[in-house]
PDB file of C-alpha atoms and ligand atoms in Angstrom:
ATOM      1  CA  MET A   1      35.365  49.880  34.526  1.00 97.00           C
ATOM      2  CA  ARG A   2      31.721  50.682  35.095  1.00 97.00           C
ATOM      3  CA  TRP A   3      31.633  52.682  38.302  1.00 97.00           C
ATOM      4  CA  ILE A   4      29.840  55.980  37.756  1.00 96.00           C
ATOM      5  CA  GLY A   5      26.819  56.095  40.012  1.00 94.00           C
ATOM      6  CA  GLY A   6      28.192  53.328  42.215  1.00 96.00           C
ATOM      7  CA  ARG A   7      28.014  53.654  45.976  1.00 97.00           C
ATOM      8  CA  GLU A   8      30.903  55.617  47.402  1.00 98.00           C
ATOM      9  CA  SER A   9      32.249  54.146  50.615  1.00 98.00           C
ATOM     10  CA  SER A  10      31.859  56.381  53.621  1.00 98.00           C
ATOM     11  CA  ASN A  11      34.951  54.899  55.250  1.00 98.00           C
ATOM     12  CA  VAL A  12      37.138  57.587  53.812  1.00 98.00           C
ATOM     13  CA  ASP A  13      39.297  60.099  55.601  1.00 97.00           C
ATOM     14  CA  ASP A  14      39.955  62.792  53.046  1.00 96.00           C
ATOM     15  CA  ARG A  15      43.064  64.707  54.067  1.00 95.00           C
ATOM     16  CA  ARG A  16      43.861  66.130  50.671  1.00 92.00           C
ATOM     17  CA  GLY A  17      43.151  69.649  51.780  1.00 85.00           C
ATOM     18  CA  LEU A  18      45.271  69.459  54.904  1.00 74.00           C
ATOM     19  CA  SER A  19      48.669  71.052  55.016  1.00 53.00           C
ATOM     20  CA  THR A  20      51.532  68.896  56.160  1.00 49.00           C
ATOM     21  CA  GLY A  21      54.016  71.739  56.119  1.00 43.00           C
ATOM     22  CA  GLY A  22      56.457  72.130  58.940  1.00 38.00           C
ATOM     23  CA  VAL A  23      56.929  68.473  59.651  1.00 40.00           C
ATOM     24  CA  VAL A  24      60.293  67.049  58.748  1.00 37.00           C
ATOM     25  CA  ALA A  25      59.903  63.933  56.708  1.00 38.00           C
ATOM     26  CA  GLY A  26      63.321  62.497  57.414  1.00 37.00           C
ATOM     27  CA  GLY A  27      63.718  58.892  58.422  1.00 38.00           C
ATOM     28  CA  GLY A  28      61.423  57.563  55.805  1.00 40.00           C
ATOM     29  CA  ILE A  29      59.040  54.922  56.877  1.00 41.00           C
ATOM     30  CA  ILE A  30      59.876  53.967  60.379  1.00 38.00           C
ATOM     31  CA  GLY A  31      57.156  51.442  60.951  1.00 34.00           C
ATOM     32  CA  VAL A  32      58.591  47.987  60.643  1.00 33.00           C
ATOM     33  CA  ILE A  33      55.470  46.380  59.394  1.00 37.00           C
ATOM     34  CA  VAL A  34      54.437  48.757  56.713  1.00 39.00           C
ATOM     35  CA  ILE A  35      53.771  46.834  53.568  1.00 40.00           C
ATOM     36  CA  VAL A  36      54.149  49.075  50.624  1.00 46.00           C
ATOM     37  CA  LEU A  37      53.669  48.698  46.984  1.00 41.00           C
ATOM     38  CA  ARG A  38      57.330  48.832  46.189  1.00 41.00           C
ATOM     39  CA  LEU A  39      58.162  51.745  43.983  1.00 41.00           C
ATOM     40  CA  LEU A  40      61.637  52.527  45.117  1.00 42.00           C
ATOM     41  CA  LEU A  41      64.706  50.548  44.273  1.00 39.00           C
ATOM     42  CA  GLY A  42      64.761  47.011  45.538  1.00 41.00           C
ATOM     43  CA  GLY A  43      66.920  45.928  48.427  1.00 39.00           C
ATOM     44  CA  GLY A  44      68.242  48.404  50.890  1.00 37.00           C
ATOM     45  CA  GLY A  45      65.424  49.529  53.055  1.00 36.00           C
ATOM     46  CA  GLY A  46      65.840  52.280  55.546  1.00 37.00           C
ATOM     47  CA  SER A  47      66.466  54.777  52.818  1.00 37.00           C
ATOM     48  CA  ASP A  48      65.472  58.291  53.608  1.00 38.00           C
ATOM     49  CA  GLU A  49      62.542  59.649  51.791  1.00 40.00           C
ATOM     50  CA  ILE A  50      63.438  62.322  49.353  1.00 39.00           C
ATOM     51  CA  GLN A  51      62.271  65.564  50.788  1.00 41.00           C
ATOM     52  CA  THR A  52      60.273  67.286  48.174  1.00 45.00           C
ATOM     53  CA  PRO A  53      59.645  70.982  48.448  1.00 46.00           C
ATOM     54  CA  ASP A  54      56.261  71.830  49.804  1.00 49.00           C
ATOM     55  CA  GLN A  55      53.822  71.396  47.024  1.00 50.00           C
ATOM     56  CA  THR A  56      51.866  74.467  47.714  1.00 54.00           C
ATOM     57  CA  ARG A  57      51.219  75.348  44.111  1.00 67.00           C
ATOM     58  CA  GLN A  58      47.528  75.741  43.658  1.00 78.00           C
ATOM     59  CA  MET A  59      45.872  73.218  41.419  1.00 83.00           C
ATOM     60  CA  THR A  60      44.229  74.504  38.317  1.00 89.00           C
ATOM     61  CA  VAL A  61      40.489  74.119  38.022  1.00 92.00           C
ATOM     62  CA  GLU A  62      40.982  71.240  35.602  1.00 92.00           C
ATOM     63  CA  GLU A  63      43.465  69.492  37.880  1.00 89.00           C
ATOM     64  CA  LYS A  64      41.133  69.867  40.814  1.00 90.00           C
ATOM     65  CA  ALA A  65      38.247  68.421  38.822  1.00 93.00           C
ATOM     66  CA  ALA A  66      40.392  65.470  37.725  1.00 91.00           C
ATOM     67  CA  ASP A  67      41.561  64.913  41.286  1.00 92.00           C
ATOM     68  CA  ASP A  68      37.999  64.938  42.606  1.00 94.00           C
ATOM     69  CA  GLU A  69      36.955  62.510  39.915  1.00 95.00           C
ATOM     70  CA  ARG A  70      39.707  60.126  40.993  1.00 96.00           C
ATOM     71  CA  ALA A  71      38.700  60.516  44.610  1.00 97.00           C
ATOM     72  CA  LYS A  72      35.179  59.500  43.663  1.00 97.00           C
ATOM     73  CA  PHE A  73      36.531  56.546  41.755  1.00 98.00           C
ATOM     74  CA  VAL A  74      38.629  55.160  44.607  1.00 98.00           C
ATOM     75  CA  LYS A  75      35.691  55.637  46.990  1.00 98.00           C
ATOM     76  CA  VAL A  76      33.438  53.607  44.727  1.00 98.00           C
ATOM     77  CA  VAL A  77      36.094  50.908  44.350  1.00 98.00           C
ATOM     78  CA  LEU A  78      36.419  50.814  48.131  1.00 98.00           C
ATOM     79  CA  GLY A  79      32.646  50.433  48.376  1.00 98.00           C
ATOM     80  CA  TYR A  80      32.825  47.511  45.953  1.00 98.00           C
ATOM     81  CA  THR A  81      35.555  45.866  48.013  1.00 98.00           C
ATOM     82  CA  GLU A  82      33.330  46.213  51.083  1.00 98.00           C
ATOM     83  CA  ASP A  83      30.410  44.579  49.308  1.00 98.00           C
ATOM     84  CA  VAL A  84      32.491  41.666  48.069  1.00 98.00           C
ATOM     85  CA  TRP A  85      34.463  41.002  51.249  1.00 98.00           C
ATOM     86  CA  ASP A  86      31.340  41.403  53.398  1.00 98.00           C
ATOM     87  CA  GLU A  87      29.870  38.557  51.413  1.00 98.00           C
ATOM     88  CA  LEU A  88      32.971  36.345  51.317  1.00 98.00           C
ATOM     89  CA  PHE A  89      33.584  36.708  55.037  1.00 98.00           C
ATOM     90  CA  ALA A  90      29.916  36.030  55.795  1.00 98.00           C
ATOM     91  CA  GLN A  91      30.160  32.802  53.810  1.00 96.00           C
ATOM     92  CA  GLN A  92      32.812  31.701  56.290  1.00 95.00           C
ATOM     93  CA  GLY A  93      30.755  32.804  59.269  1.00 96.00           C
ATOM     94  CA  LYS A  94      32.994  35.796  59.838  1.00 96.00           C
ATOM     95  CA  GLN A  95      32.459  39.489  59.809  1.00 97.00           C
ATOM     96  CA  TYR A  96      34.455  41.766  57.575  1.00 98.00           C
ATOM     97  CA  GLN A  97      35.596  44.883  59.377  1.00 98.00           C
ATOM     98  CA  HIS A  98      35.846  47.731  56.922  1.00 98.00           C
ATOM     99  CA  PRO A  99      39.169  49.502  56.627  1.00 98.00           C
ATOM    100  CA  THR A 100      39.434  53.259  56.274  1.00 98.00           C
ATOM    101  CA  LEU A 101      40.881  54.834  53.172  1.00 98.00           C
ATOM    102  CA  VAL A 102      43.013  57.910  53.777  1.00 97.00           C
ATOM    103  CA  LEU A 103      43.404  60.221  50.815  1.00 97.00           C
ATOM    104  CA  TYR A 104      46.369  62.530  51.126  1.00 95.00           C
ATOM    105  CA  ARG A 105      48.659  64.751  49.161  1.00 92.00           C
ATOM    106  CA  SER A 106      52.440  64.614  49.283  1.00 91.00           C
ATOM    107  CA  ARG A 107      52.944  63.412  52.826  1.00 93.00           C
ATOM    108  CA  VAL A 108      51.012  61.645  55.497  1.00 94.00           C
ATOM    109  CA  GLN A 109      51.360  60.419  59.036  1.00 94.00           C
ATOM    110  CA  SER A 110      50.245  56.851  59.696  1.00 95.00           C
ATOM    111  CA  ALA A 111      50.610  54.428  62.573  1.00 95.00           C
ATOM    112  CA  CYS A 112      53.386  52.899  60.479  1.00 93.00           C
ATOM    113  CA  GLY A 113      55.291  56.157  60.391  1.00 93.00           C
ATOM    114  CA  PHE A 114      55.597  59.065  58.075  1.00 92.00           C
ATOM    115  CA  ALA A 115      55.159  58.426  54.379  1.00 91.00           C
ATOM    116  CA  SER A 116      55.313  60.427  51.194  1.00 90.00           C
ATOM    117  CA  SER A 117      53.790  60.006  47.768  1.00 90.00           C
ATOM    118  CA  ALA A 118      57.028  58.319  46.685  1.00 88.00           C
ATOM    119  CA  THR A 119      56.018  55.378  48.878  1.00 87.00           C
ATOM    120  CA  GLY A 120      53.085  54.580  46.636  1.00 90.00           C
ATOM    121  CA  PRO A 121      49.771  53.347  47.982  1.00 94.00           C
ATOM    122  CA  PHE A 122      50.151  51.281  51.126  1.00 95.00           C
ATOM    123  CA  TYR A 123      48.248  49.567  53.911  1.00 96.00           C
ATOM    124  CA  CYS A 124      49.195  50.036  57.528  1.00 95.00           C
ATOM    125  CA  PRO A 125      48.127  47.090  59.716  1.00 93.00           C
ATOM    126  CA  GLY A 126      48.700  49.211  62.827  1.00 93.00           C
ATOM    127  CA  ASP A 127      45.735  51.467  62.144  1.00 96.00           C
ATOM    128  CA  GLN A 128      44.042  49.301  59.514  1.00 96.00           C
ATOM    129  CA  GLU A 129      43.995  52.142  57.039  1.00 97.00           C
ATOM    130  CA  LEU A 130      44.842  52.329  53.358  1.00 97.00           C
ATOM    131  CA  TYR A 131      46.794  55.347  52.198  1.00 97.00           C
ATOM    132  CA  ILE A 132      46.572  56.676  48.690  1.00 96.00           C
ATOM    133  CA  ASP A 133      47.919  59.822  47.090  1.00 95.00           C
ATOM    134  CA  LEU A 134      45.858  60.146  43.956  1.00 94.00           C
ATOM    135  CA  SER A 135      48.863  61.315  41.971  1.00 92.00           C
ATOM    136  CA  PHE A 136      49.746  57.614  41.837  1.00 93.00           C
ATOM    137  CA  TYR A 137      47.160  57.334  39.112  1.00 91.00           C
ATOM    138  CA  GLU A 138      49.441  59.408  36.877  1.00 92.00           C
ATOM    139  CA  GLU A 139      52.471  57.466  37.990  1.00 93.00           C
ATOM    140  CA  LEU A 140      50.897  54.197  36.969  1.00 94.00           C
ATOM    141  CA  LYS A 141      50.157  55.596  33.574  1.00 95.00           C
ATOM    142  CA  ASP A 142      53.370  57.539  32.938  1.00 95.00           C
ATOM    143  CA  ARG A 143      56.092  55.779  34.871  1.00 92.00           C
ATOM    144  CA  PHE A 144      54.823  52.216  34.761  1.00 94.00           C
ATOM    145  CA  GLN A 145      52.950  52.425  31.490  1.00 95.00           C
ATOM    146  CA  ALA A 146      49.988  50.832  33.167  1.00 96.00           C
ATOM    147  CA  PRO A 147      47.116  53.132  32.258  1.00 95.00           C
ATOM    148  CA  GLY A 148      43.445  52.584  32.856  1.00 95.00           C
ATOM    149  CA  ASP A 149      41.005  52.830  35.693  1.00 96.00           C
ATOM    150  CA  PHE A 150      41.083  49.118  36.342  1.00 97.00           C
ATOM    151  CA  ALA A 151      44.865  49.237  36.813  1.00 97.00           C
ATOM    152  CA  MET A 152      44.194  51.623  39.674  1.00 96.00           C
ATOM    153  CA  ALA A 153      41.358  49.462  40.973  1.00 97.00           C
ATOM    154  CA  TYR A 154      43.753  46.507  41.080  1.00 97.00           C
ATOM    155  CA  VAL A 155      46.269  48.500  43.112  1.00 96.00           C
ATOM    156  CA  GLU A 156      43.582  49.540  45.567  1.00 97.00           C
ATOM    157  CA  ALA A 157      42.215  45.999  45.779  1.00 98.00           C
ATOM    158  CA  HIS A 158      45.758  44.749  46.457  1.00 97.00           C
ATOM    159  CA  GLU A 159      46.012  47.060  49.470  1.00 97.00           C
ATOM    160  CA  VAL A 160      42.602  45.891  50.631  1.00 98.00           C
ATOM    161  CA  GLY A 161      44.022  42.374  50.205  1.00 98.00           C
ATOM    162  CA  HIS A 162      46.562  43.233  52.901  1.00 96.00           C
ATOM    163  CA  HIS A 163      43.696  44.242  55.148  1.00 98.00           C
ATOM    164  CA  VAL A 164      42.036  40.887  54.530  1.00 98.00           C
ATOM    165  CA  GLN A 165      45.318  39.245  55.521  1.00 97.00           C
ATOM    166  CA  LYS A 166      45.335  41.294  58.693  1.00 96.00           C
ATOM    167  CA  LEU A 167      41.808  40.165  59.570  1.00 97.00           C
ATOM    168  CA  LEU A 168      42.646  36.543  58.822  1.00 96.00           C
ATOM    169  CA  GLY A 169      45.639  36.652  61.149  1.00 94.00           C
ATOM    170  CA  ILE A 170      48.162  36.204  58.358  1.00 91.00           C
ATOM    171  CA  ALA A 171      49.814  39.543  59.001  1.00 85.00           C
ATOM    172  CA  ALA A 172      50.446  38.632  62.643  1.00 88.00           C
ATOM    173  CA  LYS A 173      52.159  35.406  61.636  1.00 88.00           C
ATOM    174  CA  MET A 174      54.363  37.387  59.311  1.00 86.00           C
ATOM    175  CA  ASP A 175      55.335  39.747  62.101  1.00 85.00           C
ATOM    176  CA  ASN A 176      56.524  36.815  64.159  1.00 89.00           C
ATOM    177  CA  LEU A 177      58.569  35.510  61.281  1.00 87.00           C
ATOM    178  CA  ARG A 178      60.084  38.889  60.682  1.00 87.00           C
ATOM    179  CA  GLN A 179      61.454  38.886  64.188  1.00 90.00           C
ATOM    180  CA  GLN A 180      62.956  35.440  63.770  1.00 92.00           C
ATOM    181  CA  LEU A 181      64.506  35.711  60.341  1.00 91.00           C
ATOM    182  CA  SER A 182      67.227  37.726  58.697  1.00 90.00           C
ATOM    183  CA  GLU A 183      66.162  40.283  56.134  1.00 87.00           C
ATOM    184  CA  GLY A 184      67.260  38.035  53.304  1.00 85.00           C
ATOM    185  CA  GLU A 185      65.282  35.088  54.613  1.00 87.00           C
ATOM    186  CA  TYR A 186      62.283  37.216  55.323  1.00 91.00           C
ATOM    187  CA  ASN A 187      62.145  38.527  51.758  1.00 92.00           C
ATOM    188  CA  LYS A 188      60.886  35.157  50.609  1.00 91.00           C
ATOM    189  CA  TYR A 189      57.905  35.467  52.959  1.00 92.00           C
ATOM    190  CA  SER A 190      57.361  39.035  51.918  1.00 93.00           C
ATOM    191  CA  VAL A 191      56.959  37.815  48.341  1.00 95.00           C
ATOM    192  CA  MET A 192      54.396  35.243  49.489  1.00 95.00           C
ATOM    193  CA  ILE A 193      52.359  37.831  51.336  1.00 95.00           C
ATOM    194  CA  GLU A 194      52.456  40.263  48.422  1.00 95.00           C
ATOM    195  CA  LEU A 195      51.474  37.633  45.894  1.00 97.00           C
ATOM    196  CA  GLN A 196      48.605  36.615  48.120  1.00 97.00           C
ATOM    197  CA  ALA A 197      47.448  40.242  48.189  1.00 97.00           C
ATOM    198  CA  ASP A 198      47.527  40.137  44.371  1.00 97.00           C
ATOM    199  CA  PHE A 199      45.540  36.923  44.515  1.00 98.00           C
ATOM    200  CA  PHE A 200      42.944  38.522  46.794  1.00 98.00           C
ATOM    201  CA  ALA A 201      42.726  41.454  44.393  1.00 98.00           C
ATOM    202  CA  GLY A 202      41.881  38.938  41.689  1.00 98.00           C
ATOM    203  CA  VAL A 203      39.307  37.217  43.892  1.00 98.00           C
ATOM    204  CA  TRP A 204      37.731  40.590  44.507  1.00 98.00           C
ATOM    205  CA  ALA A 205      37.589  41.387  40.787  1.00 98.00           C
ATOM    206  CA  HIS A 206      35.941  38.021  40.117  1.00 98.00           C
ATOM    207  CA  HIS A 207      33.159  38.609  42.623  1.00 98.00           C
ATOM    208  CA  ALA A 208      32.747  42.296  41.871  1.00 98.00           C
ATOM    209  CA  GLN A 209      32.114  41.291  38.286  1.00 98.00           C
ATOM    210  CA  GLN A 210      29.578  38.676  39.318  1.00 98.00           C
ATOM    211  CA  MET A 211      27.797  40.981  41.730  1.00 97.00           C
ATOM    212  CA  LYS A 212      27.927  44.226  39.788  1.00 96.00           C
ATOM    213  CA  ASN A 213      29.050  43.561  36.249  1.00 97.00           C
ATOM    214  CA  ILE A 214      31.788  46.170  36.513  1.00 97.00           C
ATOM    215  CA  LEU A 215      34.155  45.017  33.800  1.00 98.00           C
ATOM    216  CA  GLU A 216      34.450  46.628  30.413  1.00 96.00           C
ATOM    217  CA  ALA A 217      36.505  45.300  27.531  1.00 96.00           C
ATOM    218  CA  GLY A 218      40.201  45.505  28.329  1.00 97.00           C
ATOM    219  CA  ASP A 219      39.812  45.953  32.081  1.00 97.00           C
ATOM    220  CA  VAL A 220      41.339  42.656  33.115  1.00 96.00           C
ATOM    221  CA  ASP A 221      44.229  43.301  30.769  1.00 96.00           C
ATOM    222  CA  GLU A 222      44.759  46.663  32.441  1.00 96.00           C
ATOM    223  CA  ALA A 223      45.101  44.947  35.813  1.00 96.00           C
ATOM    224  CA  LEU A 224      47.338  42.209  34.452  1.00 96.00           C
ATOM    225  CA  ASN A 225      49.473  44.793  32.717  1.00 95.00           C
ATOM    226  CA  ALA A 226      49.788  46.741  35.967  1.00 95.00           C
ATOM    227  CA  ALA A 227      50.686  43.575  37.903  1.00 94.00           C
ATOM    228  CA  THR A 228      53.384  42.907  35.336  1.00 94.00           C
ATOM    229  CA  ALA A 229      54.626  46.492  35.396  1.00 94.00           C
ATOM    230  CA  ILE A 230      55.243  46.489  39.131  1.00 92.00           C
ATOM    231  CA  GLY A 231      57.055  43.166  39.361  1.00 94.00           C
ATOM    232  CA  ASP A 232      60.339  43.393  41.239  1.00 94.00           C
ATOM    233  CA  ASP A 233      62.375  42.186  38.287  1.00 94.00           C
ATOM    234  CA  ARG A 234      60.854  44.711  35.930  1.00 93.00           C
ATOM    235  CA  ILE A 235      61.321  47.600  38.357  1.00 92.00           C
ATOM    236  CA  GLN A 236      64.887  46.646  39.213  1.00 93.00           C
ATOM    237  CA  GLN A 237      65.814  46.174  35.588  1.00 93.00           C
ATOM    238  CA  GLN A 238      64.447  49.572  34.711  1.00 91.00           C
ATOM    239  CA  SER A 239      65.832  51.427  37.680  1.00 90.00           C
ATOM    240  CA  GLN A 240      69.245  49.860  38.105  1.00 92.00           C
ATOM    241  CA  GLY A 241      69.802  47.835  34.954  1.00 94.00           C
ATOM    242  CA  TYR A 242      70.098  44.456  36.644  1.00 93.00           C
ATOM    243  CA  ILE A 243      68.092  42.257  38.977  1.00 94.00           C
ATOM    244  CA  VAL A 244      68.862  40.806  42.395  1.00 92.00           C
ATOM    245  CA  PRO A 245      66.335  38.027  43.001  1.00 92.00           C
ATOM    246  CA  GLU A 246      67.271  37.646  46.704  1.00 91.00           C
ATOM    247  CA  SER A 247      66.148  41.192  47.276  1.00 91.00           C
ATOM    248  CA  PHE A 248      62.716  40.699  45.747  1.00 93.00           C
ATOM    249  CA  THR A 249      59.938  41.520  48.170  1.00 93.00           C
ATOM    250  CA  HIS A 250      56.848  41.585  45.950  1.00 94.00           C
ATOM    251  CA  GLY A 251      57.461  38.919  43.336  1.00 95.00           C
ATOM    252  CA  THR A 252      58.359  38.963  39.676  1.00 95.00           C
ATOM    253  CA  SER A 253      56.132  40.316  36.940  1.00 95.00           C
ATOM    254  CA  LYS A 254      55.236  36.792  35.948  1.00 96.00           C
ATOM    255  CA  GLN A 255      54.331  35.794  39.496  1.00 96.00           C
ATOM    256  CA  ARG A 256      52.225  38.863  40.090  1.00 96.00           C
ATOM    257  CA  TYR A 257      50.392  38.281  36.825  1.00 96.00           C
ATOM    258  CA  TYR A 258      49.885  34.623  37.696  1.00 97.00           C
ATOM    259  CA  TRP A 259      48.451  35.173  41.174  1.00 97.00           C
ATOM    260  CA  PHE A 260      46.106  37.975  40.232  1.00 97.00           C
ATOM    261  CA  LYS A 261      44.830  35.874  37.365  1.00 97.00           C
ATOM    262  CA  LYS A 262      44.458  32.796  39.531  1.00 98.00           C
ATOM    263  CA  GLY A 263      42.332  34.775  41.962  1.00 98.00           C
ATOM    264  CA  PHE A 264      40.309  36.270  39.164  1.00 98.00           C
ATOM    265  CA  ASP A 265      39.727  32.988  37.349  1.00 98.00           C
ATOM    266  CA  SER A 266      38.836  30.963  40.442  1.00 98.00           C
ATOM    267  CA  GLY A 267      37.214  33.505  42.737  1.00 98.00           C
ATOM    268  CA  ASP A 268      38.089  30.997  45.436  1.00 97.00           C
ATOM    269  CA  MET A 269      39.854  32.391  48.493  1.00 95.00           C
ATOM    270  CA  ASN A 270      41.051  28.930  49.414  1.00 95.00           C
ATOM    271  CA  GLN A 271      43.280  28.665  46.373  1.00 97.00           C
ATOM    272  CA  GLY A 272      45.520  31.506  47.474  1.00 96.00           C
ATOM    273  CA  ASP A 273      47.857  29.763  49.847  1.00 95.00           C
ATOM    274  CA  THR A 274      51.065  31.234  48.512  1.00 96.00           C
ATOM    275  CA  PHE A 275      52.828  30.125  51.677  1.00 93.00           C
ATOM    276  CA  HIS A 276      52.689  26.475  50.681  1.00 93.00           C
ATOM    277  CA  ASP A 277      53.000  26.855  46.955  1.00 94.00           C
ATOM    278  CA  PRO A 278      55.895  24.703  45.720  1.00 92.00           C
ATOM    279  CA  SER A 279      57.022  27.313  43.215  1.00 92.00           C
ATOM    280  CA  LEU A 280      57.614  29.835  46.003  1.00 91.00           C
ATOM    281  CA  GLN A 281      59.567  27.664  48.429  1.00 84.00           C
TER     282      GLN A 281
HETATM  283 ZN1  LIG B 301      51.477  44.956  48.944  1.00 93.13          ZN
END
């Protein structure tokens, strides 16, 4: 992705240097509406976060430089999401309110509860902030075999997609449903909301390309590969050796690929109604 020299968003709360020591991280994510990029095993929920020892080891100079480079990258990507969504909202006579990106290390407190790096990047509708531990970059590459800067850009744009849903009132509708439905029934809606966030990530990529010519050869494949790598079926198969479709909350690899691509190919926000798509009923 072409990003060096791009505008870095100023809506960033950089907490990487802050210590989170002394706070017990038990209880996992207590917020009921936190929408996470699912990295842990499917199903369940309510699992306690694994308490990692305080990561107080000092970074080497090289690690620090790499970390700062990634911070720059996600700030530029955030800036690009602002430029695109500003424009798309304006076209509908609306105003896009910019979310804040919180950069953290190891653990973080959000309005959705306490989270750790194991949660993966997430968006909290309660404070309208995106949370990213930059070590996820490595995790994408090593654990999910989804390397490349545009894989990371897709993940970030997906979280921004949840913010768009919040602004459009979709998140509030989901909250109502969550209170009315059993967990099993709600999972189906969770998949719809996640696939729509993938779709919005694709819409963003489409317009970012048109506005700024950001894509280099292989970038779209990096995003599609990442979308495939974090499908529920793929993750469950790898982590537990079998899949439980009823427990899916983010969609299969194929679905995630499909919706990102649909957004990217069309660039049309109106084609992302996952809630009425026959294949998802
Ligand atoms: Zn999500």
